PDB file of C-alpha atoms in Angstrom:
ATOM      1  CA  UNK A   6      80.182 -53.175 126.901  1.00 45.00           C
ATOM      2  CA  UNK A   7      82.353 -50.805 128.776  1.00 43.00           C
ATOM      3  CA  UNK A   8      85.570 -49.478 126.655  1.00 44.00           C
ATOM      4  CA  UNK A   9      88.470 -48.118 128.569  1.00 47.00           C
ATOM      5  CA  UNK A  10      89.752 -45.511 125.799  1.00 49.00           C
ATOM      6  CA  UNK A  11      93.517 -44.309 126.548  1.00 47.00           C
ATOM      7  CA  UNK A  12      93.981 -42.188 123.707  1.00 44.00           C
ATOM      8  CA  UNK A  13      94.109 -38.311 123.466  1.00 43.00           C
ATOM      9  CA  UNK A  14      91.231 -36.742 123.660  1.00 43.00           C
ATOM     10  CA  UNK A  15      90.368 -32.870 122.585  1.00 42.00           C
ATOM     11  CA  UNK A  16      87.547 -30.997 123.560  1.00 42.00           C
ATOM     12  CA  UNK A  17      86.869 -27.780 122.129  1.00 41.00           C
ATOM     13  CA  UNK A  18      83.490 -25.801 122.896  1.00 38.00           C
ATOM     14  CA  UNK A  19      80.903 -28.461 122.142  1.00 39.00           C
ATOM     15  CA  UNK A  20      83.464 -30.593 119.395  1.00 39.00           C
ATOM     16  CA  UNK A  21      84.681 -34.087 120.956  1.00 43.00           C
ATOM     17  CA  UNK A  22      87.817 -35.452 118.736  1.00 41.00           C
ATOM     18  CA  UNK A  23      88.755 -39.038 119.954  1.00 45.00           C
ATOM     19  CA  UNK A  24      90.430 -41.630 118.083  1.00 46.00           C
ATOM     20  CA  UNK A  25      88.599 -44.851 118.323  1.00 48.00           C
ATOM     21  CA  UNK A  26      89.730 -48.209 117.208  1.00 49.00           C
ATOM     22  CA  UNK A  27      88.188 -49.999 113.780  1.00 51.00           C
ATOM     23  CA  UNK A  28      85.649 -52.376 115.841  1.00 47.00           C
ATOM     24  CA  UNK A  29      83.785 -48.992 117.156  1.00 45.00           C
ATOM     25  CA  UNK A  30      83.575 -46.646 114.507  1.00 44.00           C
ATOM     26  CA  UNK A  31      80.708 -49.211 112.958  1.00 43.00           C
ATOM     27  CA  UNK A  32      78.522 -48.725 115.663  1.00 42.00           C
ATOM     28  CA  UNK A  33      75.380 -46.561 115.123  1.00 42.00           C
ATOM     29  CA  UNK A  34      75.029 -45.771 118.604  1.00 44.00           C
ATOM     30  CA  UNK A  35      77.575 -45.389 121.697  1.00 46.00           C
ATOM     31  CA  UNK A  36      77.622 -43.940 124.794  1.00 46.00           C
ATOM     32  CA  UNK A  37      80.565 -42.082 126.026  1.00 44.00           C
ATOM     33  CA  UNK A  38      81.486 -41.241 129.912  1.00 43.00           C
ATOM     34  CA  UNK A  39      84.508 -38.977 130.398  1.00 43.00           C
ATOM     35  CA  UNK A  40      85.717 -38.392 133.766  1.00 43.00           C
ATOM     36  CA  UNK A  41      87.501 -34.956 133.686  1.00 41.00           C
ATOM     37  CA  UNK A  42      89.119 -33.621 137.092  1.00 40.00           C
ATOM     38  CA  UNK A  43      86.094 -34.811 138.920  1.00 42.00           C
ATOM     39  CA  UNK A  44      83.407 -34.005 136.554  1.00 41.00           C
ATOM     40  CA  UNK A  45      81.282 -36.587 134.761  1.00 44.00           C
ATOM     41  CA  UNK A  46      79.810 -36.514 131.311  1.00 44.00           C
ATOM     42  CA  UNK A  47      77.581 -38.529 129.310  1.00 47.00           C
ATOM     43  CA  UNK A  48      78.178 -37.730 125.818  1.00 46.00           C
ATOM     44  CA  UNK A  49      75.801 -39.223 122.651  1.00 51.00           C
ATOM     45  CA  UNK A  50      77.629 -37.759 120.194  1.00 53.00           C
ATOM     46  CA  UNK A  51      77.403 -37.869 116.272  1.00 56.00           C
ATOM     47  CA  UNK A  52      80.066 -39.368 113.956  1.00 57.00           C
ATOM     48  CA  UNK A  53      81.201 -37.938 111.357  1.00 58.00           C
ATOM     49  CA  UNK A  54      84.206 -39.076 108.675  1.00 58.00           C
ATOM     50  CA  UNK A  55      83.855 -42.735 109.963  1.00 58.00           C
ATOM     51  CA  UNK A  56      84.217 -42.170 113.360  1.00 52.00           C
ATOM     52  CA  UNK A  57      87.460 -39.629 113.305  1.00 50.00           C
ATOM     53  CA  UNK A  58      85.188 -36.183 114.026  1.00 50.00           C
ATOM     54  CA  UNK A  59      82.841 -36.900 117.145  1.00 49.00           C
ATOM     55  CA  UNK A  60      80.397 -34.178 117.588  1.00 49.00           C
ATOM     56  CA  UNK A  61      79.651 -34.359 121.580  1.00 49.00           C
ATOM     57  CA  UNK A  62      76.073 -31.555 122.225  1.00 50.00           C
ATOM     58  CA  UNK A  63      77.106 -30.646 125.340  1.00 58.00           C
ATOM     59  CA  UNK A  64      75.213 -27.007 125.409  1.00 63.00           C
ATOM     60  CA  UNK A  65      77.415 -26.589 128.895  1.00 66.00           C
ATOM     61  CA  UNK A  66      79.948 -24.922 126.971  1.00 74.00           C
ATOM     62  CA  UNK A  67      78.240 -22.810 125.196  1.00 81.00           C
ATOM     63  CA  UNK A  68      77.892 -20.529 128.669  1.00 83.00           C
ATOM     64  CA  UNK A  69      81.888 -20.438 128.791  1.00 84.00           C
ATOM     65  CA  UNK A  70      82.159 -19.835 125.026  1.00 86.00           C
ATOM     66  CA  UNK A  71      80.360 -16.730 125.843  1.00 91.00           C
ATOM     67  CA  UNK A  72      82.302 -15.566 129.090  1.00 91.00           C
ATOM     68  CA  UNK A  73      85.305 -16.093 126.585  1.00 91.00           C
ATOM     69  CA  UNK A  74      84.216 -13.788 123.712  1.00 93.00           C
ATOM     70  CA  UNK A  75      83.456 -11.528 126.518  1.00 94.00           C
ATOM     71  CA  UNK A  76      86.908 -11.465 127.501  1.00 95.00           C
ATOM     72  CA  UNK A  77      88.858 -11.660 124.341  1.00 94.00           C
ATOM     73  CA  UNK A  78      86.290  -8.470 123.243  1.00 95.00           C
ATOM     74  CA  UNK A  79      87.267  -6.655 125.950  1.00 94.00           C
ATOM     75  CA  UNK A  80      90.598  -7.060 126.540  1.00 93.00           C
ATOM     76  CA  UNK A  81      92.003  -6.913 122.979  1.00 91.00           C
ATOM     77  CA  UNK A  82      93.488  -3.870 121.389  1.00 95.00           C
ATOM     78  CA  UNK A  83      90.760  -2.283 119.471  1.00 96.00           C
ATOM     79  CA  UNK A  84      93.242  -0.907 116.860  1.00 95.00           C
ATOM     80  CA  UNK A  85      94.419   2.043 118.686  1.00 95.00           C
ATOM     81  CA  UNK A  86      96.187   4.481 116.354  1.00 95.00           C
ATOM     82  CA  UNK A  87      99.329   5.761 118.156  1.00 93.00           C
ATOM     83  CA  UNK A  88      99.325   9.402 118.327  1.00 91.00           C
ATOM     84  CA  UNK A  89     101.820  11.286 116.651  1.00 87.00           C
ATOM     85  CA  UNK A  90     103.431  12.489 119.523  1.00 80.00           C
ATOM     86  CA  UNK A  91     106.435  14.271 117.690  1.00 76.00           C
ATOM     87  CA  UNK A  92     104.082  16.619 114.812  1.00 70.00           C
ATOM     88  CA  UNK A  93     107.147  18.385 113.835  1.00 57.00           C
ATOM     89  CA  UNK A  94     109.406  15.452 113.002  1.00 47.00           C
ATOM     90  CA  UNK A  95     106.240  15.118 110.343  1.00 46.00           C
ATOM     91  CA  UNK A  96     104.933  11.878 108.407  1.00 51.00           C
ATOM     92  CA  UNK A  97     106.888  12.164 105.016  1.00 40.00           C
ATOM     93  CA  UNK A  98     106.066  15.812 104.684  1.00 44.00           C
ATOM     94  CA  UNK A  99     106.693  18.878 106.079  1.00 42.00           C
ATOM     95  CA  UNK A 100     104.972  18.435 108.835  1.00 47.00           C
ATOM     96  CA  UNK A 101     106.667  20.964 111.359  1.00 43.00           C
ATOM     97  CA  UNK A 102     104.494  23.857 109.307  1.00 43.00           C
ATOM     98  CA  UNK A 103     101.480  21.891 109.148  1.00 46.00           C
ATOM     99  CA  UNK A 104     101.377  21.291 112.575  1.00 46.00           C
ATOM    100  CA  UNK A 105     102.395  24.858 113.133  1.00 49.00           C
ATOM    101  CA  UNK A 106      99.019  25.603 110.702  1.00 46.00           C
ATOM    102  CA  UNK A 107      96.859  23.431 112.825  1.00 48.00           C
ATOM    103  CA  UNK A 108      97.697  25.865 115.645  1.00 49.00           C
ATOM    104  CA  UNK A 109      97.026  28.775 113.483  1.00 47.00           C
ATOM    105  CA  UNK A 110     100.718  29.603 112.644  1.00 39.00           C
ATOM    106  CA  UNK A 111     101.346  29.818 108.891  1.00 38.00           C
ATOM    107  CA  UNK A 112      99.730  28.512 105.913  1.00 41.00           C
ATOM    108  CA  UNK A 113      96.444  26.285 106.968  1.00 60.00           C
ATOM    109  CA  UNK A 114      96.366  22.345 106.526  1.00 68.00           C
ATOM    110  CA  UNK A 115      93.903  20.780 104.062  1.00 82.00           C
ATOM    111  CA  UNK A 116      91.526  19.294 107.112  1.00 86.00           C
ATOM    112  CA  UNK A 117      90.869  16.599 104.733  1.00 88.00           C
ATOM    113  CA  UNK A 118      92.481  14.241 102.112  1.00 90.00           C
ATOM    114  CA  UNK A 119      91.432  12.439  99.096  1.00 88.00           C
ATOM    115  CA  UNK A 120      92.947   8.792  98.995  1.00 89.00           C
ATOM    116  CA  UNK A 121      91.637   6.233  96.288  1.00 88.00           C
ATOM    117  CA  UNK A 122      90.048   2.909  98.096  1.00 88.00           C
ATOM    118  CA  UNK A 123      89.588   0.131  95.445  1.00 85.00           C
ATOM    119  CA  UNK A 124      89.041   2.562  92.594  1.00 84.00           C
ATOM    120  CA  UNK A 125      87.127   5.356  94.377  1.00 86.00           C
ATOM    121  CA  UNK A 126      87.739   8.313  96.352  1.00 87.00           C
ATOM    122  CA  UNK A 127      87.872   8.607  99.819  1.00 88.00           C
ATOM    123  CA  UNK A 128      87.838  11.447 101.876  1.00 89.00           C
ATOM    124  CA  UNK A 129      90.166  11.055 105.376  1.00 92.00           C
ATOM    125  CA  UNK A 130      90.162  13.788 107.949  1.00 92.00           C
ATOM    126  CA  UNK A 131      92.983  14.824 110.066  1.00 92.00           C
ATOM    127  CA  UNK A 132      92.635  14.274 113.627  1.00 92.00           C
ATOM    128  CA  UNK A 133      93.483  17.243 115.376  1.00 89.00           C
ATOM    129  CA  UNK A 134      93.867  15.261 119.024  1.00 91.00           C
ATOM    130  CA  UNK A 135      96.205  12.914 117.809  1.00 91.00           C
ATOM    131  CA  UNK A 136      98.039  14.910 115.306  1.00 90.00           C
ATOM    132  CA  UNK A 137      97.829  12.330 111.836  1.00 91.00           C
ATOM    133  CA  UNK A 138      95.275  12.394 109.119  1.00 92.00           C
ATOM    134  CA  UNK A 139      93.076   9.222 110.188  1.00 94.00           C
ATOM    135  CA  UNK A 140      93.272   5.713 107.564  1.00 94.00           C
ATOM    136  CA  UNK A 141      90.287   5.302 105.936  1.00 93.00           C
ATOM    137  CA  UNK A 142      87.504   3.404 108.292  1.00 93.00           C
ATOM    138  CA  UNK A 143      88.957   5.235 111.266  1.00 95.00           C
ATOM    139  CA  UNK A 144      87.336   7.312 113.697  1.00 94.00           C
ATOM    140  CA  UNK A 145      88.292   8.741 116.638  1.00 95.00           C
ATOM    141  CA  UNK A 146      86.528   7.818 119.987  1.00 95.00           C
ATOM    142  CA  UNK A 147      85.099  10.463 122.449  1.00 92.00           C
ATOM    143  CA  UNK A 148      85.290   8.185 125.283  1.00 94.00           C
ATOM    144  CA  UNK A 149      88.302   6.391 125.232  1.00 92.00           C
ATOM    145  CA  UNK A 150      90.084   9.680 122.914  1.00 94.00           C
ATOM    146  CA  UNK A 151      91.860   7.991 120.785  1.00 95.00           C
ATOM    147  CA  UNK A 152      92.013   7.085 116.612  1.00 96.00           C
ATOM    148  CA  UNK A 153      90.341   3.125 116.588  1.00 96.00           C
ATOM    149  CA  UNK A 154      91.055   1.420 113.095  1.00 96.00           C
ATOM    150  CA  UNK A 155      87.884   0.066 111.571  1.00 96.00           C
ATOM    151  CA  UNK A 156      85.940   2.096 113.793  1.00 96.00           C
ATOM    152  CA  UNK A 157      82.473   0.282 114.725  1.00 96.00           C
ATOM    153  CA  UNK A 158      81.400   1.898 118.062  1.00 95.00           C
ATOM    154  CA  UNK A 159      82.039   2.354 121.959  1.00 96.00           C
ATOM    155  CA  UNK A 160      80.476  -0.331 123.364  1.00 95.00           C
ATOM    156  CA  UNK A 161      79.587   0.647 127.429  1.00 93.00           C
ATOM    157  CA  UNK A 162      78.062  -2.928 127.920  1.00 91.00           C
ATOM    158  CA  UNK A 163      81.918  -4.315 126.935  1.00 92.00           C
ATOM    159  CA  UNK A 164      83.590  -1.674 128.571  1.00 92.00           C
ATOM    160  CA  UNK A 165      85.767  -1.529 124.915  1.00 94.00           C
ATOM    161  CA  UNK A 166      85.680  -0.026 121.559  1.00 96.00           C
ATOM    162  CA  UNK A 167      84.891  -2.003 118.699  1.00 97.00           C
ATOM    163  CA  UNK A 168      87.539  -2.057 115.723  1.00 96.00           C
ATOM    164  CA  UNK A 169      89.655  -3.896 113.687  1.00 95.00           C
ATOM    165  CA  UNK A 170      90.988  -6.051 115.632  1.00 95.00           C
ATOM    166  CA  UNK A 171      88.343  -7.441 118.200  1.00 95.00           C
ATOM    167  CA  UNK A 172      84.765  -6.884 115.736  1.00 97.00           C
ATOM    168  CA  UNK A 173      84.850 -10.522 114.761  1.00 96.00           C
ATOM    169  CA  UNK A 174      84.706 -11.440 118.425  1.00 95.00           C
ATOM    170  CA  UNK A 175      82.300  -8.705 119.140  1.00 97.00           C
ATOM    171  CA  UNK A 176      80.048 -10.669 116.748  1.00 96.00           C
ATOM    172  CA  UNK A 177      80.445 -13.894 118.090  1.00 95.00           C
ATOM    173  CA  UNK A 178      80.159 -12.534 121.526  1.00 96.00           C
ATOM    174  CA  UNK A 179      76.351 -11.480 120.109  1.00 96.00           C
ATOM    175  CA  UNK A 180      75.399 -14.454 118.300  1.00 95.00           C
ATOM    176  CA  UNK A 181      76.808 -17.025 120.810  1.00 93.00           C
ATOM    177  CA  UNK A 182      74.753 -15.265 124.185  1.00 95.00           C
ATOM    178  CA  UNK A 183      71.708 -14.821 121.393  1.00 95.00           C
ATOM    179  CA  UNK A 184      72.166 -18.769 121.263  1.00 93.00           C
ATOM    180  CA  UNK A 185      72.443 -19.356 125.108  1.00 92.00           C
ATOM    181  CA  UNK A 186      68.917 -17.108 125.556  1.00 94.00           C
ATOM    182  CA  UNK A 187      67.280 -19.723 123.617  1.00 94.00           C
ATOM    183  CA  UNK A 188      68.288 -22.319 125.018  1.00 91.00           C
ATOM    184  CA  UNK A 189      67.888 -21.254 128.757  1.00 92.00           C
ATOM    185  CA  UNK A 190      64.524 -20.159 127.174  1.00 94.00           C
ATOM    186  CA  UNK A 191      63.539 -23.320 125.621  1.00 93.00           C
ATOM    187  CA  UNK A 192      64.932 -25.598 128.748  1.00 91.00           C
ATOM    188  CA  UNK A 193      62.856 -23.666 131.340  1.00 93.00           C
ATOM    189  CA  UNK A 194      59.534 -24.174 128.846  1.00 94.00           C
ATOM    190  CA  UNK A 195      60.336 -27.896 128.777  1.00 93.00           C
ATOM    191  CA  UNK A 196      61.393 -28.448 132.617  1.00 92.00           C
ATOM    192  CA  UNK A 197      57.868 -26.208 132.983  1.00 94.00           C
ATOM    193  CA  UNK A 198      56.117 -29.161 130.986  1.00 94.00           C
ATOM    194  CA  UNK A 199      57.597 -31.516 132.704  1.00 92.00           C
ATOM    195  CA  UNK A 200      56.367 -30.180 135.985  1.00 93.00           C
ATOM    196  CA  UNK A 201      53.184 -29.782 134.814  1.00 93.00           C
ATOM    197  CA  UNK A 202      52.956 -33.573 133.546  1.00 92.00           C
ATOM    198  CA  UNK A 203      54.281 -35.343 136.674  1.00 92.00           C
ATOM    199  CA  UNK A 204      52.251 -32.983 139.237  1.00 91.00           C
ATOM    200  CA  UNK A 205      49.289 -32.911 136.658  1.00 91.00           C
ATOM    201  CA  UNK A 206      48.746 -29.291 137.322  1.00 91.00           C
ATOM    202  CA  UNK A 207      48.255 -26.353 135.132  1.00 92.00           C
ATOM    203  CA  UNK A 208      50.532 -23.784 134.052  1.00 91.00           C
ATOM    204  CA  UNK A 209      50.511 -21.086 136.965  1.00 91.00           C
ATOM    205  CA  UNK A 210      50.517 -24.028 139.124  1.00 93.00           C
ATOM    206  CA  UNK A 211      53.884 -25.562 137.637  1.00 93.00           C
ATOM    207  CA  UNK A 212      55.471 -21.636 137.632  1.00 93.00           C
ATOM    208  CA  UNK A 213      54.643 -21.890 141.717  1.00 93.00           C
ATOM    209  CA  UNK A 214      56.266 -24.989 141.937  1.00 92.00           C
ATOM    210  CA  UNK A 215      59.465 -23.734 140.263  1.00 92.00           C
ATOM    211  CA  UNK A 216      59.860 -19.689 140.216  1.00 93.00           C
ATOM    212  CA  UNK A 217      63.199 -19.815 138.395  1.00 93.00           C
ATOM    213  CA  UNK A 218      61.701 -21.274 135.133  1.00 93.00           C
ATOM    214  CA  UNK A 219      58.908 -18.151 135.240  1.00 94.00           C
ATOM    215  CA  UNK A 220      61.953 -15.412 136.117  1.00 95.00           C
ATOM    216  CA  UNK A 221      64.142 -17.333 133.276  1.00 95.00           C
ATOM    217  CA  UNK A 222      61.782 -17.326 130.591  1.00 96.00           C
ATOM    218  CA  UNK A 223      60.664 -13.815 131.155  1.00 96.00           C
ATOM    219  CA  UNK A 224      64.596 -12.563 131.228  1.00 96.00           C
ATOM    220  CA  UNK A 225      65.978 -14.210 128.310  1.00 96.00           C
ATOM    221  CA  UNK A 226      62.871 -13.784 126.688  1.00 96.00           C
ATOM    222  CA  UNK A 227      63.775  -9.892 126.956  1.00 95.00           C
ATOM    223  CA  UNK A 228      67.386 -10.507 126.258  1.00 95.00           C
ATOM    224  CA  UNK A 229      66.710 -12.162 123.342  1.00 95.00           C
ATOM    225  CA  UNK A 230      65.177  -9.574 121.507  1.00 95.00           C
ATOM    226  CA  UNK A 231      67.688  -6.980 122.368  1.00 95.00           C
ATOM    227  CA  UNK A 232      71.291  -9.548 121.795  1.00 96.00           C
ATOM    228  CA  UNK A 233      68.768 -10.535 118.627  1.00 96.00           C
ATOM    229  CA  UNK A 234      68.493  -7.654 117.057  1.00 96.00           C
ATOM    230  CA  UNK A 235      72.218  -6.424 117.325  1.00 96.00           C
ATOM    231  CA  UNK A 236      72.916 -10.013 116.021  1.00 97.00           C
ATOM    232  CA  UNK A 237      70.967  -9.692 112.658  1.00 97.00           C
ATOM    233  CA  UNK A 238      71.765  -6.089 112.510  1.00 96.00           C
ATOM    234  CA  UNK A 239      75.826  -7.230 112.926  1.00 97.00           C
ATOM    235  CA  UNK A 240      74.852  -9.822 110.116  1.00 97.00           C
ATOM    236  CA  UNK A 241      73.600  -7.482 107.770  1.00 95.00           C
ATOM    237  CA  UNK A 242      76.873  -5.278 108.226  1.00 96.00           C
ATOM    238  CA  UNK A 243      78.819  -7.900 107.684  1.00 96.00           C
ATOM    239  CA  UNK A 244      77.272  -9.304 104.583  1.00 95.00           C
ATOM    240  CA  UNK A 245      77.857  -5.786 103.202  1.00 93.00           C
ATOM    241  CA  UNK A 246      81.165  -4.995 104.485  1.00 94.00           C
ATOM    242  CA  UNK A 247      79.555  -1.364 106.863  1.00 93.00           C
ATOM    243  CA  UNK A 248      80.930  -0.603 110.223  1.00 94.00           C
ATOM    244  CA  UNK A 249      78.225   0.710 112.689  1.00 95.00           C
ATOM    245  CA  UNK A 250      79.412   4.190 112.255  1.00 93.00           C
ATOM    246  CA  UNK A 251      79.541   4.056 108.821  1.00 91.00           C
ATOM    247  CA  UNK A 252      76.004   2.795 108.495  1.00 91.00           C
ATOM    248  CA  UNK A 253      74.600   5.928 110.420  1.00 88.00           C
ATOM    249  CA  UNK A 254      76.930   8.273 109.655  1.00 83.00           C
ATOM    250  CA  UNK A 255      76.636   7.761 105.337  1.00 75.00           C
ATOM    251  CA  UNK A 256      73.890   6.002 104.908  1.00 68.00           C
ATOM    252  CA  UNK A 257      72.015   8.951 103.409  1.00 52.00           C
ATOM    253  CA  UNK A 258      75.474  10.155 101.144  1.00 63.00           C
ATOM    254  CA  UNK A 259      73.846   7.365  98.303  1.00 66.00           C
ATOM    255  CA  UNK A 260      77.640   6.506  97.236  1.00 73.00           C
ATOM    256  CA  UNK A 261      78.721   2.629  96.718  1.00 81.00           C
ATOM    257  CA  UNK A 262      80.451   1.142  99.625  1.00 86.00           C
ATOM    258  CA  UNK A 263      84.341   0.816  98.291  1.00 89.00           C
ATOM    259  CA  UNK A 264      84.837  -1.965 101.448  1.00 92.00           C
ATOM    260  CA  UNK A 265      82.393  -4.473  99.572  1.00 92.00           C
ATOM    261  CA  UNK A 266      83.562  -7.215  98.270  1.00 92.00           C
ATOM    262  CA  UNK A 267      80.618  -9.300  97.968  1.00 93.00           C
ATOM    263  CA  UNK A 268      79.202 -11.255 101.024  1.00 94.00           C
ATOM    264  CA  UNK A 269      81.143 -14.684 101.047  1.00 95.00           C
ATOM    265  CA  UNK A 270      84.741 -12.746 100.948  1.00 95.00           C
ATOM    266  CA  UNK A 271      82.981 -10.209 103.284  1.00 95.00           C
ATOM    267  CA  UNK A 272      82.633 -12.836 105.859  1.00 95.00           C
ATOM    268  CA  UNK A 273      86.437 -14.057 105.006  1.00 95.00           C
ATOM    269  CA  UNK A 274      87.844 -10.837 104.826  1.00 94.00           C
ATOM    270  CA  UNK A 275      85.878 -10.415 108.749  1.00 94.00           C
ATOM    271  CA  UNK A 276      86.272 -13.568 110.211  1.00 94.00           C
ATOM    272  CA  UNK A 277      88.965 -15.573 108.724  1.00 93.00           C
ATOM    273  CA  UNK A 278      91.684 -12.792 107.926  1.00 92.00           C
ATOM    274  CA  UNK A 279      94.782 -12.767 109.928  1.00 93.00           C
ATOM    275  CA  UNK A 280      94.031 -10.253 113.115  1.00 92.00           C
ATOM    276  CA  UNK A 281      96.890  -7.676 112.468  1.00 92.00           C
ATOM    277  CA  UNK A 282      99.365  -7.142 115.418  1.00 93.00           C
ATOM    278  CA  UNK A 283      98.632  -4.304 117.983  1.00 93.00           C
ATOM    279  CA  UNK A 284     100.391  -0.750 116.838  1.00 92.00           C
ATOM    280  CA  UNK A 285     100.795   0.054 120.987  1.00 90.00           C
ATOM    281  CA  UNK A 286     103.362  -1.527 123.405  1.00 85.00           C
ATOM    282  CA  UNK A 287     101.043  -1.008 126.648  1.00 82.00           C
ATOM    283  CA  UNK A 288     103.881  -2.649 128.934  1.00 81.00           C
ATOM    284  CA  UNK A 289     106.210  -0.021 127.305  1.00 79.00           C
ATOM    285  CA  UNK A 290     107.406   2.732 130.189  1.00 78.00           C
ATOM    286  CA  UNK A 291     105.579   6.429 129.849  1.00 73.00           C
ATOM    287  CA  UNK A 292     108.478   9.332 129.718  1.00 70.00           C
ATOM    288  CA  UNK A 293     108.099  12.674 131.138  1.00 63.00           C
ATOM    289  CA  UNK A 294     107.802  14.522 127.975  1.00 57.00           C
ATOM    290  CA  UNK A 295     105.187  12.113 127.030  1.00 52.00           C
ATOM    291  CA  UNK A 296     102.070  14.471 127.355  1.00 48.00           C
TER     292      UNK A 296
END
């Protein structure tokens, strides 16, 4: 029985939601063929909540998923720290004779602070590039020079730093083309078997027959276990609240991590927290004095 289904439909990644009428949500099995802009799909998907959630495995998207976390990783504000580019208007404090102390005019600046972070002590530096003691969790970045909130690292293979406000798509960048390995890995195994059942030849025969399964396997077998390994290793940071810098840079200091709040509100605080608005205006015009 064909059904001819008008209503909206929303697909999102690999998640189908269609509204379907009483008669059909009873069915154990269906069938569903979309027709989008010239594309055709056959869908077996899995209902959940009596029909009202459709989950549609269409491992397609999981390719575009990643090109998107690519992009949104890349192109978002890191959490670039504004430089202080007037040091002896100050920040609240005199700063017109600390700055003149940075340069070695006057009485010297304390290069660090002490600032209390969930009941213990912190100690923040003060950035002598961009002219402001640095929050806590920031670093500043050799490559791109500047201040990055929630500094994790400079990533070359994104092009970006990794911060505050692009880390939780960093992450999902990692485990999402982790996922895509394996499955390009497991389909060229299985289209491999399937050669070698209908030519009834062995296994270097079937590899002759198609090349691109053999190249495949061996590349995102070798991906794998790099995007892999960053995955778990992101995992374990996030279960305990660490940046990538902090968990090289203190690891040997034996102090408790003030950032921890245990690993469920860890991967809240990470994933599900609002992502705070960018500090820069990058369309904003550059003035002469500027530099």
């Amino acid at each position: 029985m064909i059904f001819q289904c008008k209503n909206p439909i929303s697909i999102q990644n690999s998640i189908l939601l269609l509204r379907l009428p009483d008669q059909f949500r009873a069915w154990d099995s269906l069938t569903i063929y979309l027709t989008l802009n010239g594309f055709h799909f056959n869908i077996y998907p899995i209902f959940c909540f009596g029909g009202r959630l459709i989950f549609g495995p269409d491992a397609r998207s999981l390719f575009l998923t990643v090109i998107i976390l690519l992009f949104l990783t890349s192109s978002q504000d890191p959490g670039i720290i504004p430089r202080n580019l007037n040091p002896s208007d100050g920040d609240g404090s005199s700063m017109s004779t600390d700055w003149q102390a940075i340069h070695g005019v006057g009485s010297s600046l304390p290069p660090m602070k002490d600032v209390l972070v969930n009941g213990i002590v912190v100690k923040i530096k003060y950035c002598q590039t961009c002219m402001l003691y640095r929050p806590p969790r920031c670093s500043h970045c050799s490559v791109c020079n500047n201040c990055v909130e929630r500094f994790d690292h400079h990533c070359p293979w994104v092009g970006q730093c990794i911060g505050k406000r692009n880390y939780r798509f960093f992450s999902m960048f990692l485990s999402s083309t982790t996922m895509l390995c394996l499955y390009v890995f497991a389909c060229c195994w299985l289209n491999v078997w399937r050669i070698m059942g209908i030519y009834d030849c062995n296994l270097g025969r079937a590899f002759l027959k198609s090349p691109f399964s053999g190249i495949l396997i061996l590349y995102t077998f070798v991906c794998y276990w790099f995007v892999g390994g960053l995955t778990a290793f992101h995992l374990y940071l996030t279960c305990t609240n660490q940046t990538t810098y902090e968990n090289f840079r203190y690891r040997h200091d034996g102090k408790m991590n003030p950032y921890n709040l245990g690993c469920v509100n860890n991967f809240i605080d990470i994933f599900f927290s609002e992502v705070p608005k960018s500090k820069n205006s990058f369309r904003e015009k550059i003035k002469g004095d500027s530099y």
